[in-house]
Short mmCIF file of C-alpha atoms in Angstrom, two decimals:
data_model
loop_
_atom_site.label_atom_id
_atom_site.label_comp_id
_atom_site.label_asym_id
_atom_site.label_seq_id
_atom_site.Cartn_x
_atom_site.Cartn_y
_atom_site.Cartn_z
CA MET A 1 -12.78 36.34 -9.61
CA PRO A 2 -14.96 33.80 -11.47
CA ARG A 3 -15.41 30.44 -9.80
CA ARG A 4 -13.67 27.48 -11.37
CA GLY A 5 -15.86 24.79 -12.85
CA PRO A 6 -15.84 21.26 -11.45
CA LEU A 7 -13.81 19.89 -14.37
CA ARG A 8 -11.19 22.61 -14.07
CA ARG A 9 -10.93 22.10 -10.31
CA ALA A 10 -10.53 18.36 -10.83
CA VAL A 11 -7.79 18.86 -13.45
CA LEU A 12 -5.93 21.36 -11.25
CA GLY A 13 -6.30 19.08 -8.23
CA THR A 14 -4.96 16.10 -10.17
CA GLY A 15 -2.02 18.17 -11.36
CA ARG A 16 -1.19 19.30 -7.84
CA PHE A 17 -1.43 15.73 -6.59
CA ALA A 18 0.94 14.58 -9.33
CA VAL A 19 3.44 17.31 -8.50
CA ALA A 20 3.25 16.47 -4.81
CA HIS A 21 3.80 12.72 -5.17
CA LEU A 22 5.57 12.20 -8.51
CA LEU A 23 8.97 11.51 -6.94
CA PHE A 24 7.52 8.90 -4.60
CA ALA A 25 5.63 7.26 -7.45
CA VAL A 26 8.98 6.65 -9.15
CA VAL A 27 10.51 5.37 -5.90
CA LEU A 28 7.59 3.01 -5.27
CA ALA A 29 7.61 1.66 -8.83
CA GLY A 30 11.28 0.74 -8.45
CA ALA A 31 10.64 -0.95 -5.10
CA ILE A 32 7.86 -3.04 -6.61
CA ALA A 33 10.19 -4.06 -9.45
CA VAL A 34 12.77 -5.26 -6.89
CA ARG A 35 10.15 -7.41 -5.17
CA VAL A 36 8.86 -8.83 -8.44
CA THR A 37 12.43 -9.82 -9.30
CA ALA A 38 12.78 -11.57 -5.93
CA LEU A 39 9.53 -13.46 -6.45
CA ARG A 40 10.52 -14.54 -9.95
CA GLY A 41 13.92 -15.71 -8.76
CA TYR A 42 12.56 -17.47 -5.68
CA PRO A 43 8.88 -18.35 -6.21
CA MET A 44 8.71 -20.17 -2.86
CA PRO A 45 9.46 -18.75 0.61
CA LEU A 46 12.86 -19.43 2.12
CA TRP A 47 13.12 -21.66 5.19
CA SER A 48 14.98 -20.98 8.42
CA GLY A 49 15.29 -22.82 11.71
CA ASP A 50 11.97 -21.52 13.07
CA SER A 51 10.03 -21.89 9.81
CA TYR A 52 9.01 -25.50 10.41
CA GLY A 53 7.44 -24.62 13.74
CA TYR A 54 5.53 -21.66 12.33
CA LEU A 55 4.16 -23.60 9.37
CA GLY A 56 3.42 -26.68 11.47
CA SER A 57 1.34 -24.60 13.88
CA ALA A 58 -0.54 -23.14 10.93
CA VAL A 59 -1.30 -26.54 9.40
CA ASP A 60 -2.37 -28.09 12.70
CA PHE A 61 -3.87 -24.79 13.88
CA SER A 62 -2.42 -25.13 17.34
CA PRO A 63 -0.20 -22.64 19.21
CA HIS A 64 3.50 -23.38 19.29
CA ILE A 65 4.66 -24.35 22.75
CA GLY A 66 7.80 -22.21 22.67
CA ARG A 67 6.77 -18.92 21.04
CA PRO A 68 3.64 -16.86 20.26
CA SER A 69 1.93 -18.07 17.09
CA GLY A 70 0.39 -14.92 15.64
CA TYR A 71 2.38 -15.50 12.46
CA SER A 72 0.98 -19.03 12.26
CA VAL A 73 -2.54 -17.57 12.46
CA PHE A 74 -1.57 -15.27 9.57
CA LEU A 75 -0.38 -18.30 7.57
CA ARG A 76 -3.57 -20.12 8.44
CA GLY A 77 -5.56 -17.24 6.99
CA LEU A 78 -3.78 -17.74 3.65
CA GLU A 79 -3.99 -21.54 3.77
CA PRO A 80 -7.27 -21.82 1.77
CA PHE A 81 -5.38 -20.58 -1.30
CA HIS A 82 -3.01 -23.59 -1.04
CA ASP A 83 -0.07 -21.60 -2.37
CA LEU A 84 3.15 -20.82 -0.52
CA THR A 85 4.11 -18.45 -3.34
CA LEU A 86 1.16 -16.30 -2.25
CA VAL A 87 2.67 -16.12 1.24
CA ALA A 88 5.88 -14.63 -0.16
CA ALA A 89 3.89 -12.24 -2.37
CA VAL A 90 1.72 -11.03 0.50
CA GLN A 91 4.76 -10.49 2.71
CA ALA A 92 6.40 -8.51 -0.09
CA GLY A 93 3.24 -6.40 -0.20
CA LEU A 94 3.47 -5.81 3.55
CA GLY A 95 7.04 -4.59 3.13
CA ALA A 96 6.01 -2.16 0.41
CA ALA A 97 3.06 -1.01 2.51
CA ALA A 98 5.41 -0.23 5.41
CA GLY A 99 7.42 2.00 3.08
CA VAL A 100 4.24 3.74 1.92
CA MET A 101 3.24 4.46 5.53
CA VAL A 102 6.67 5.92 6.30
CA TYR A 103 6.34 8.17 3.26
CA ALA A 104 2.78 9.21 4.14
CA LEU A 105 3.64 10.14 7.72
CA VAL A 106 6.70 12.19 6.80
CA TRP A 107 4.86 13.87 3.90
CA ARG A 108 1.90 14.72 6.13
CA HIS A 109 4.07 16.35 8.78
CA ALA A 110 6.21 18.15 6.21
CA ARG A 111 3.13 19.43 4.37
CA ALA A 112 1.89 20.90 7.63
CA ALA A 113 5.20 22.68 8.18
CA TRP A 114 5.68 23.88 4.59
CA SER A 115 2.09 24.36 3.48
CA ARG A 116 2.96 26.82 0.67
CA ARG A 117 5.61 24.62 -0.93
CA ILE A 118 3.76 21.67 -2.40
CA TRP A 119 6.89 20.12 -3.89
CA LEU A 120 9.04 20.32 -0.74
CA PRO A 121 7.39 17.63 1.43
CA GLY A 122 7.97 15.00 -1.24
CA LEU A 123 11.67 15.88 -1.45
CA LEU A 124 12.01 14.88 2.20
CA ALA A 125 9.44 12.09 2.47
CA ALA A 126 10.47 10.10 -0.61
CA PRO A 127 14.14 9.72 0.43
CA ALA A 128 13.00 8.82 3.95
CA SER A 129 11.13 5.84 2.51
CA VAL A 130 14.00 4.61 0.31
CA PRO A 131 15.82 2.48 2.96
CA VAL A 132 12.51 0.85 3.90
CA LEU A 133 11.58 0.08 0.29
CA TYR A 134 15.01 -0.81 -1.09
CA ASP A 135 17.00 -2.40 1.73
CA GLY A 136 18.06 -5.82 0.44
CA ASN A 137 17.95 -7.40 3.90
CA LEU A 138 14.36 -6.25 4.39
CA VAL A 139 13.44 -7.64 0.96
CA GLN A 140 15.05 -10.96 1.91
CA ALA A 141 13.22 -10.98 5.27
CA GLU A 142 9.93 -10.56 3.38
CA HIS A 143 10.81 -13.74 1.50
CA MET A 144 11.45 -15.80 4.63
CA LEU A 145 8.91 -18.12 6.20
CA LEU A 146 9.34 -16.13 9.41
CA ALA A 147 7.34 -13.60 11.42
CA ASP A 148 9.64 -10.62 10.85
CA SER A 149 7.92 -8.92 7.90
CA LEU A 150 4.46 -9.17 9.51
CA PHE A 151 5.85 -7.93 12.82
CA THR A 152 7.50 -4.92 11.18
CA PHE A 153 4.36 -4.03 9.22
CA LEU A 154 2.20 -4.14 12.35
CA LEU A 155 4.53 -1.87 14.32
CA VAL A 156 4.71 0.68 11.49
CA ALA A 157 0.91 0.59 11.24
CA ALA A 158 0.58 1.26 14.99
CA VAL A 159 2.91 4.26 14.79
CA THR A 160 0.98 5.55 11.78
CA VAL A 161 -2.30 5.37 13.67
CA VAL A 162 -0.94 7.26 16.68
CA LEU A 163 0.87 9.98 14.72
CA TRP A 164 -1.64 10.49 11.92
CA ARG A 165 -3.67 13.09 13.84
CA ARG A 166 -2.47 15.53 16.44
CA ARG A 167 -5.24 14.68 18.86
CA VAL A 168 -5.79 11.16 20.05
CA SER A 169 -9.28 9.74 20.49
CA TRP A 170 -10.84 6.51 21.69
CA TRP A 171 -10.64 4.97 18.22
CA THR A 172 -6.96 5.93 17.95
CA GLY A 173 -6.27 4.06 21.16
CA ALA A 174 -8.50 1.13 20.23
CA LEU A 175 -6.86 0.60 16.85
CA ALA A 176 -3.32 1.12 18.15
CA GLY A 177 -3.90 -1.29 21.05
CA LEU A 178 -5.29 -3.96 18.72
CA ILE A 179 -2.38 -3.65 16.31
CA ILE A 180 0.23 -3.77 19.07
CA SER A 181 -1.51 -6.81 20.54
CA CYS A 182 -1.25 -8.57 17.18
CA ALA A 183 2.42 -7.57 16.95
CA ALA A 184 3.18 -8.95 20.43
CA LEU A 185 1.41 -12.19 19.54
CA THR A 186 3.56 -12.36 16.43
CA ARG A 187 6.84 -11.78 18.22
CA LEU A 188 7.15 -11.55 21.98
CA ALA A 189 9.54 -8.60 21.60
CA GLY A 190 6.48 -6.48 20.79
CA LEU A 191 5.03 -6.86 24.30
CA PRO A 192 6.75 -3.78 25.84
CA PHE A 193 5.55 -1.56 23.01
CA LEU A 194 2.09 -1.16 24.52
CA ALA A 195 3.75 0.97 27.20
CA VAL A 196 5.63 2.95 24.54
CA ILE A 197 2.41 3.60 22.62
CA ALA A 198 0.57 4.55 25.81
CA VAL A 199 3.25 7.07 26.79
CA ALA A 200 3.18 8.54 23.28
CA MET A 201 -0.60 9.05 23.45
CA LEU A 202 -0.29 10.55 26.93
CA LEU A 203 2.34 13.04 25.74
CA ARG A 204 0.12 14.00 22.79
CA TRP A 205 -2.27 15.38 25.37
CA SER A 206 -5.75 15.95 23.98
CA GLY A 207 -7.64 16.83 27.12
CA TRP A 208 -8.20 14.43 29.94
CA LYS A 209 -11.42 12.91 28.57
CA ARG A 210 -10.04 12.12 25.10
CA THR A 211 -6.68 10.98 26.42
CA LEU A 212 -8.19 8.76 29.09
CA ALA A 213 -10.62 7.27 26.57
CA ALA A 214 -7.73 6.51 24.21
CA LEU A 215 -5.67 4.84 26.93
CA VAL A 216 -8.58 2.74 28.20
CA ALA A 217 -9.53 1.70 24.67
CA ALA A 218 -5.91 0.73 23.94
CA GLY A 219 -5.77 -1.39 27.08
CA VAL A 220 -9.01 -3.19 26.28
CA THR A 221 -8.22 -3.94 22.63
CA PHE A 222 -4.73 -5.08 23.63
CA ALA A 223 -6.02 -7.39 26.37
CA VAL A 224 -8.85 -9.10 24.47
CA PRO A 225 -6.67 -10.81 21.80
CA PHE A 226 -4.16 -11.74 24.51
CA ALA A 227 -6.84 -13.37 26.64
CA ALA A 228 -8.21 -15.22 23.61
CA TYR A 229 -4.75 -16.47 22.62
CA MET A 230 -3.86 -17.58 26.15
CA THR A 231 -7.16 -19.44 26.41
CA TRP A 232 -6.34 -21.18 23.13
CA PHE A 233 -2.84 -21.97 24.45
CA GLU A 234 -4.29 -23.39 27.68
CA ARG A 235 -6.60 -25.68 25.75
CA HIS A 236 -3.64 -27.20 23.89
CA HIS A 237 -0.81 -27.00 26.44
CA GLY A 238 -2.50 -26.82 29.83
CA ALA A 239 -1.23 -23.37 30.89
CA PHE A 240 -2.84 -19.95 30.61
CA ALA A 241 0.25 -18.38 29.05
CA LEU A 242 1.84 -17.22 25.81
CA SER A 243 4.64 -19.74 25.85
CA LYS A 244 6.30 -22.41 27.95
CA ALA A 245 9.81 -21.21 27.11
CA ASP A 246 9.76 -17.47 27.84
CA LYS A 247 12.41 -17.80 30.57
CA VAL A 248 14.57 -20.16 28.55
CA TRP A 249 15.60 -17.37 26.18
CA LEU A 250 16.70 -15.13 29.06
CA TYR A 251 18.75 -18.03 30.43
CA GLY A 252 20.51 -18.18 27.08
CA ARG A 253 21.39 -14.51 27.47
CA THR A 254 23.12 -15.16 30.79
CA VAL A 255 25.31 -18.12 29.87
CA GLY A 256 27.80 -15.88 28.09
CA PHE A 257 28.87 -14.32 31.39
CA ALA A 258 27.49 -16.58 34.12
CA ASP A 259 30.11 -17.62 36.69
CA CYS A 260 28.75 -20.17 39.13
CA ALA A 261 31.54 -19.37 41.58
CA LYS A 262 29.90 -15.95 41.95
CA ILE A 263 26.29 -17.04 41.51
CA LYS A 264 26.47 -19.95 43.97
CA PRO A 265 23.32 -21.68 42.68
CA PRO A 266 21.68 -24.37 44.84
CA PRO A 267 22.49 -28.01 44.01
CA GLU A 268 19.34 -28.50 41.91
CA LEU A 269 20.44 -25.65 39.60
CA GLN A 270 24.08 -26.73 39.22
CA VAL A 271 23.14 -28.44 35.95
CA MET A 272 22.38 -25.00 34.47
CA CYS A 273 25.97 -23.79 34.91
CA PRO A 274 27.70 -23.21 31.55
CA LYS A 275 29.80 -26.15 30.37
CA LEU A 276 33.43 -25.16 29.84
CA PRO A 277 35.29 -25.49 27.59
CA ARG A 278 32.60 -25.26 24.91
CA THR A 279 32.63 -27.93 22.22
CA ASP A 280 32.09 -25.65 19.19
CA LEU A 281 33.53 -22.14 19.33
CA ARG A 282 31.85 -21.23 16.02
CA VAL A 283 28.51 -20.86 17.77
CA ALA A 284 27.43 -18.28 20.33
CA PRO A 285 27.25 -19.35 23.99
CA ALA A 286 23.46 -18.91 24.06
CA PHE A 287 22.93 -21.10 21.00
CA ASP A 288 25.29 -23.73 22.38
CA ALA A 289 23.53 -23.77 25.77
CA LEU A 290 20.08 -24.08 24.24
CA TRP A 291 20.68 -26.38 21.27
CA GLY A 292 24.22 -27.77 21.53
CA PRO A 293 25.17 -31.34 22.45
CA ASP A 294 25.98 -30.31 26.04
CA SER A 295 22.76 -28.37 26.59
CA PRO A 296 21.39 -28.90 30.12
CA PHE A 297 17.90 -29.19 28.63
CA LYS A 298 18.83 -32.56 27.17
CA THR A 299 18.95 -33.97 30.70
CA ILE A 300 15.90 -32.17 32.16
CA PRO A 301 12.60 -34.10 31.98
CA GLY A 302 10.36 -32.65 29.32
CA GLY A 303 13.24 -31.05 27.42
CA ILE A 304 13.62 -27.39 26.56
CA TYR A 305 9.86 -26.80 26.30
CA GLY A 306 8.97 -28.55 29.54
CA ASP A 307 7.64 -26.83 32.65
CA GLN A 308 10.65 -27.85 34.73
CA ALA A 309 13.11 -26.47 32.19
CA ASN A 310 11.38 -23.09 32.06
CA THR A 311 11.27 -22.82 35.85
CA MET A 312 14.92 -23.78 36.31
CA ALA A 313 16.04 -21.49 33.49
CA GLY A 314 14.17 -18.54 35.00
CA GLU A 315 15.58 -19.12 38.49
CA PHE A 316 19.15 -19.43 37.21
CA ALA A 317 18.85 -16.35 34.96
CA ASP A 318 17.46 -14.29 37.84
CA MET A 319 20.30 -15.33 40.13
CA ALA A 320 22.93 -14.69 37.44
CA ILE A 321 21.74 -11.15 36.70
CA LYS A 322 21.50 -10.25 40.39
CA ALA A 323 24.94 -11.68 41.16
CA GLN A 324 26.64 -10.18 38.09
CA PRO A 325 24.72 -7.03 37.05
CA GLY A 326 27.81 -5.40 35.59
CA ASP A 327 28.61 -8.44 33.43
CA TYR A 328 24.99 -8.59 32.25
CA LEU A 329 25.06 -4.91 31.30
CA ASN A 330 28.36 -5.43 29.52
CA VAL A 331 27.03 -8.19 27.22
CA VAL A 332 23.87 -6.18 26.49
CA VAL A 333 25.89 -3.10 25.49
CA HIS A 334 28.37 -5.18 23.49
CA ASP A 335 25.66 -6.96 21.51
CA THR A 336 23.65 -3.77 21.02
CA LEU A 337 26.68 -2.12 19.43
CA ARG A 338 27.00 -5.04 17.01
CA ALA A 339 24.01 -3.58 15.17
CA PHE A 340 26.07 -0.53 14.17
CA GLU A 341 29.14 -2.32 12.88
CA PRO A 342 29.82 -2.01 9.13
CA GLY A 343 29.84 -5.73 8.31
CA ARG A 344 28.47 -9.01 9.58
CA ASP A 345 30.16 -11.69 11.62
CA PRO A 346 29.02 -15.33 11.36
CA TYR A 347 26.93 -14.89 14.52
CA PRO A 348 25.24 -16.56 16.36
CA THR A 349 26.29 -19.41 14.06
CA PRO A 350 27.73 -19.47 10.53
CA TRP A 351 24.64 -21.20 9.15
CA THR A 352 22.21 -18.86 10.95
CA GLU A 353 23.81 -15.80 9.40
CA GLU A 354 23.92 -17.52 6.02
CA ASN A 355 20.15 -18.09 6.21
CA LEU A 356 19.69 -14.33 6.04
CA ARG A 357 20.88 -14.21 2.41
CA PHE A 358 19.20 -15.28 -0.80
CA PRO A 359 20.83 -18.68 -1.47
CA ALA A 360 22.55 -19.75 -4.67
CA GLY A 361 20.57 -22.99 -4.44
CA GLU A 362 17.96 -24.41 -2.15
CA ALA A 363 16.77 -27.86 -1.15
CA TRP A 364 14.01 -28.91 1.20
CA SER A 365 14.32 -31.81 3.57
CA ASP A 366 11.73 -34.57 3.37
CA GLU A 367 10.04 -33.18 6.49
CA GLN A 368 9.84 -29.68 5.01
CA ALA A 369 8.51 -30.98 1.70
CA LEU A 370 5.81 -33.04 3.43
CA LEU A 371 4.74 -30.10 5.59
CA ALA A 372 4.67 -27.78 2.56
CA GLU A 373 2.51 -30.35 0.77
CA ARG A 374 0.07 -30.38 3.67
CA TYR A 375 -0.16 -26.59 3.51
CA GLY A 376 -0.71 -26.44 -0.22
CA GLY A 377 2.16 -27.96 -2.09
CA GLY A 378 4.69 -26.24 -4.22
CA ARG A 379 8.11 -27.11 -5.49
CA VAL A 380 11.29 -25.40 -4.40
CA ARG A 381 12.87 -23.52 -7.29
CA VAL A 382 15.70 -21.07 -7.86
CA VAL A 383 15.11 -19.40 -11.21
CA ALA A 384 17.90 -17.81 -13.23
CA PRO A 385 18.72 -15.06 -14.01
CA TYR A 386 16.37 -13.38 -11.52
CA ALA A 387 17.81 -15.25 -8.53
CA GLU A 388 21.33 -14.13 -9.42
CA TRP A 389 20.14 -10.54 -9.85
CA ILE A 390 18.46 -10.39 -6.46
CA ARG A 391 21.42 -12.07 -4.73
CA ASP A 392 23.72 -9.45 -6.18
CA TYR A 393 21.21 -6.76 -5.23
CA GLN A 394 21.11 -7.83 -1.59
CA GLY A 395 24.89 -7.86 -1.41
CA ARG A 396 25.07 -4.27 -2.66
CA ARG A 397 21.89 -2.50 -1.53
CA TYR A 398 21.37 -2.57 2.21
CA THR A 399 21.55 -0.22 5.18
CA PRO A 400 25.01 -0.56 6.78
CA GLY A 401 25.23 -0.56 10.56
CA PRO A 402 26.90 2.87 10.76
CA VAL A 403 24.11 4.39 8.64
CA LEU A 404 21.50 2.91 10.98
CA GLY A 405 23.44 4.47 13.84
CA VAL A 406 23.45 7.87 12.15
CA LEU A 407 19.69 7.69 11.53
CA LEU A 408 18.96 6.78 15.15
CA GLY A 409 21.41 9.45 16.29
CA ALA A 410 19.61 12.08 14.21
CA GLY A 411 16.31 10.95 15.69
CA LEU A 412 17.73 11.16 19.21
CA LEU A 413 18.93 14.70 18.52
CA GLY A 414 15.45 15.56 17.28
CA VAL A 415 13.99 14.23 20.53
CA LEU A 416 16.45 16.17 22.68
CA VAL A 417 15.80 19.53 21.02
CA ARG A 418 12.07 18.98 21.58
CA LEU A 419 12.48 17.77 25.14
CA ARG A 420 10.26 20.35 26.77
CA PRO A 421 6.62 20.34 27.88
CA ARG A 422 5.34 22.66 25.16
CA SER A 423 6.81 20.32 22.51
CA GLY A 424 5.21 17.23 24.02
CA TRP A 425 8.50 15.95 25.48
CA GLY A 426 9.99 14.92 22.18
CA GLY A 427 7.16 15.71 19.78
CA SER A 428 6.33 13.27 17.02
CA VAL A 429 9.96 12.12 16.89
CA LEU A 430 9.87 10.35 20.24
CA LEU A 431 7.60 7.43 19.32
CA PRO A 432 9.41 6.14 16.20
CA TRP A 433 12.80 6.74 17.77
CA SER A 434 11.80 4.81 20.91
CA LEU A 435 10.58 1.84 18.86
CA GLY A 436 13.67 1.84 16.64
CA ALA A 437 16.03 1.93 19.61
CA ALA A 438 14.03 -0.70 21.51
CA LEU A 439 14.07 -3.09 18.54
CA VAL A 440 17.87 -3.00 18.67
CA VAL A 441 18.24 -3.26 22.44
CA ILE A 442 15.48 -5.71 23.46
CA PRO A 443 16.87 -8.83 21.72
CA ALA A 444 20.32 -8.11 23.11
CA ALA A 445 18.87 -7.77 26.62
CA THR A 446 16.43 -10.68 26.63
CA ALA A 447 17.79 -13.38 24.34
CA ASP A 448 20.87 -12.93 22.16
CA PHE A 449 22.00 -10.82 19.24
CA ASP A 450 20.88 -11.99 15.81
CA TYR A 451 21.22 -10.02 12.57
CA ARG A 452 17.62 -10.86 11.62
CA TYR A 453 16.42 -8.63 14.48
CA ILE A 454 18.06 -5.47 13.08
CA PRO A 455 16.19 -4.73 9.78
CA PRO A 456 12.82 -4.15 11.56
CA ALA A 457 14.39 -1.09 13.21
CA ILE A 458 15.07 0.60 9.84
CA PRO A 459 11.56 2.07 9.22
CA PHE A 460 11.52 3.69 12.66
CA ALA A 461 15.05 5.05 12.35
CA CYS A 462 14.09 6.63 9.00
CA LEU A 463 10.88 8.05 10.43
CA ALA A 464 12.61 9.55 13.45
CA ALA A 465 15.42 11.08 11.41
CA ALA A 466 13.03 12.62 8.86
CA LEU A 467 10.60 13.98 11.45
CA ALA A 468 13.53 15.48 13.36
CA ILE A 469 14.27 17.70 10.34
CA ILE A 470 10.75 19.10 10.08
CA PRO A 471 10.24 22.35 12.03
CA GLY A 472 7.10 23.15 14.00
CA ALA A 473 4.28 24.36 11.79
CA ARG A 474 3.08 27.95 11.89
CA THR A 475 -0.20 28.35 13.70
CA ARG A 476 -2.77 29.62 11.24
CA THR A 477 -5.38 32.18 12.15
CA ARG A 478 -9.08 31.47 12.01
CA ALA A 479 -9.34 33.58 8.86
CA GLU A 480 -6.66 31.51 7.11
CA ALA A 481 -8.29 28.28 8.25
CA ALA A 482 -11.56 29.43 6.70
CA VAL A 483 -10.04 29.71 3.20
CA PRO A 484 -11.47 26.99 0.91
CA ALA A 485 -9.15 24.01 1.02
CA ALA A 486 -10.09 22.33 -2.25
CA GLY A 487 -6.68 22.83 -3.78
CA SER A 488 -4.76 21.63 -0.76
CA ALA A 489 -7.04 18.64 -0.33
CA ALA A 490 -6.45 17.68 -3.93
CA ALA A 491 -2.73 17.78 -3.29
CA GLY A 492 -3.11 15.22 -0.56
CA GLU A 493 -3.52 17.53 2.46
CA MET A 494 -6.16 16.22 4.82
CA PRO A 495 -8.17 17.77 7.65
CA GLU A 496 -6.64 17.79 11.11
CA MET A 497 -3.16 17.25 9.74
CA ALA A 498 -0.61 16.38 12.37
CA GLU A 499 1.16 19.42 13.80
CA ASN A 500 -0.43 21.87 11.34
CA GLY A 501 -1.93 24.08 13.98
CA ALA A 502 -5.08 24.54 11.94
CA VAL A 503 -8.15 25.62 13.83
CA SER A 504 -10.52 22.69 13.93
CA PRO A 505 -13.67 22.26 16.00
CA ALA A 506 -11.55 20.54 18.61
CA ASP A 507 -9.25 23.60 18.77
CA ALA A 508 -12.19 25.81 19.66
CA SER A 509 -12.11 24.25 23.11
CA GLY A 510 -8.96 26.20 23.81
CA GLU A 511 -6.60 23.21 23.90
CA GLU A 512 -3.07 23.82 22.72
CA PRO A 513 -2.31 23.22 19.02
CA ALA A 514 0.16 20.65 17.78
CA ASP A 515 3.71 21.09 18.99
CA ALA A 516 2.77 24.54 20.23
CA GLY A 517 6.19 25.15 21.67
CA GLU A 518 7.66 24.96 18.17
CA THR A 519 5.24 27.34 16.48
CA VAL A 520 5.94 30.92 15.47
CA ARG A 521 3.08 33.12 16.59
#
């Protein structure tokens, strides 16, 4: 058979690539159009209660006293452009990039399983990316002057790094640890995910030397940014810590069930007992206890961000959970299940929930306008008809709670059927499912339920559900692996594809191929 010339190989490779990814190209183009519409309707980012603190920390370049300021560092990096519209545009790009990574991971695994059907991986991977790219609540979150879109992007990037190749290495661990560190410094809820990533790398066993190197590298690259941030925090606030209010949020979680007759706090903690009856039943107990007119922090020296407040809040929360473990578990389960309800309640306050929608009109306070001017200026605008279009879009195109539940349920089923040693105790499904479930549960367990915390779980629920469908790849023989791979590479298939069982130099060591328990020999 005559060899194909370079031009013919290039044309054939381009054609195969187009066939493989044409459906996703259409999906991505539509997602970009949605984001352009949002940016034209709302050229400036939308403000929420925490936005002032994030932007103020960026302008002053000092860590916020009450929460990690990784997002403020991100804003500071964009500050030389003096354009808040650029912030919204970059965050929209991060949202689209998260969708691309979800597609790429699913396509890569599906291509390994169905290597002879070039069109089939795209039929699974493109739909898996649709909720990530088209969910109206995610699009609105990208437009907020909040840390959520950056946090979500970083977590998706960390999962992509770990799952991209079957075998972990030191650079896999180093990059994943660095990304998770940045995520945890963006939102404190990311802190436990280092353990999740470490377990995932351990289960993707690559020999003790490679696995140990990956775990050590992850620990080092995670710790270095943390140490640098805490040193920065100490210079400004006098404590080698991430925040001076970490225990305050847990206190807010307990006030919904705390009964001082059962807790029996000492006299100095009596002030922390919930005030009954509450003055405004429209707001959640946690919000009322932290920010309401009867908040105990209004009487504690230093206020809610003072050292005394954090210490007292931590002591009371610890006593409340130990005295009423069943009540604590009950509120955690109740608020976790809120994520899977079909609609939204005005929770934790009517105005907080309303902030999670594109507004019909917007106005900045004098303080917000002055701070925006210090960052780079800009004028708040709501531009018709694009603003009306995107408001209508968000109201119609989003992932309902029951659908999120189905996706996580499908991922859980995929974990359970792979829950054996030869499948890596859950295979590639375990990591995204664990992150998706944790993103729903952690806020309910450590602070309070808020609808803004739910959309970041969508990419991981989609990943887990899609990967659960993909069967284990057939292990190829050495002869098959030796066949020239020009055509497959042109179609987007890359060396050492996850779970493809191909014989690579690393396989020659005799280590088990990807998801060996799922292969057909």
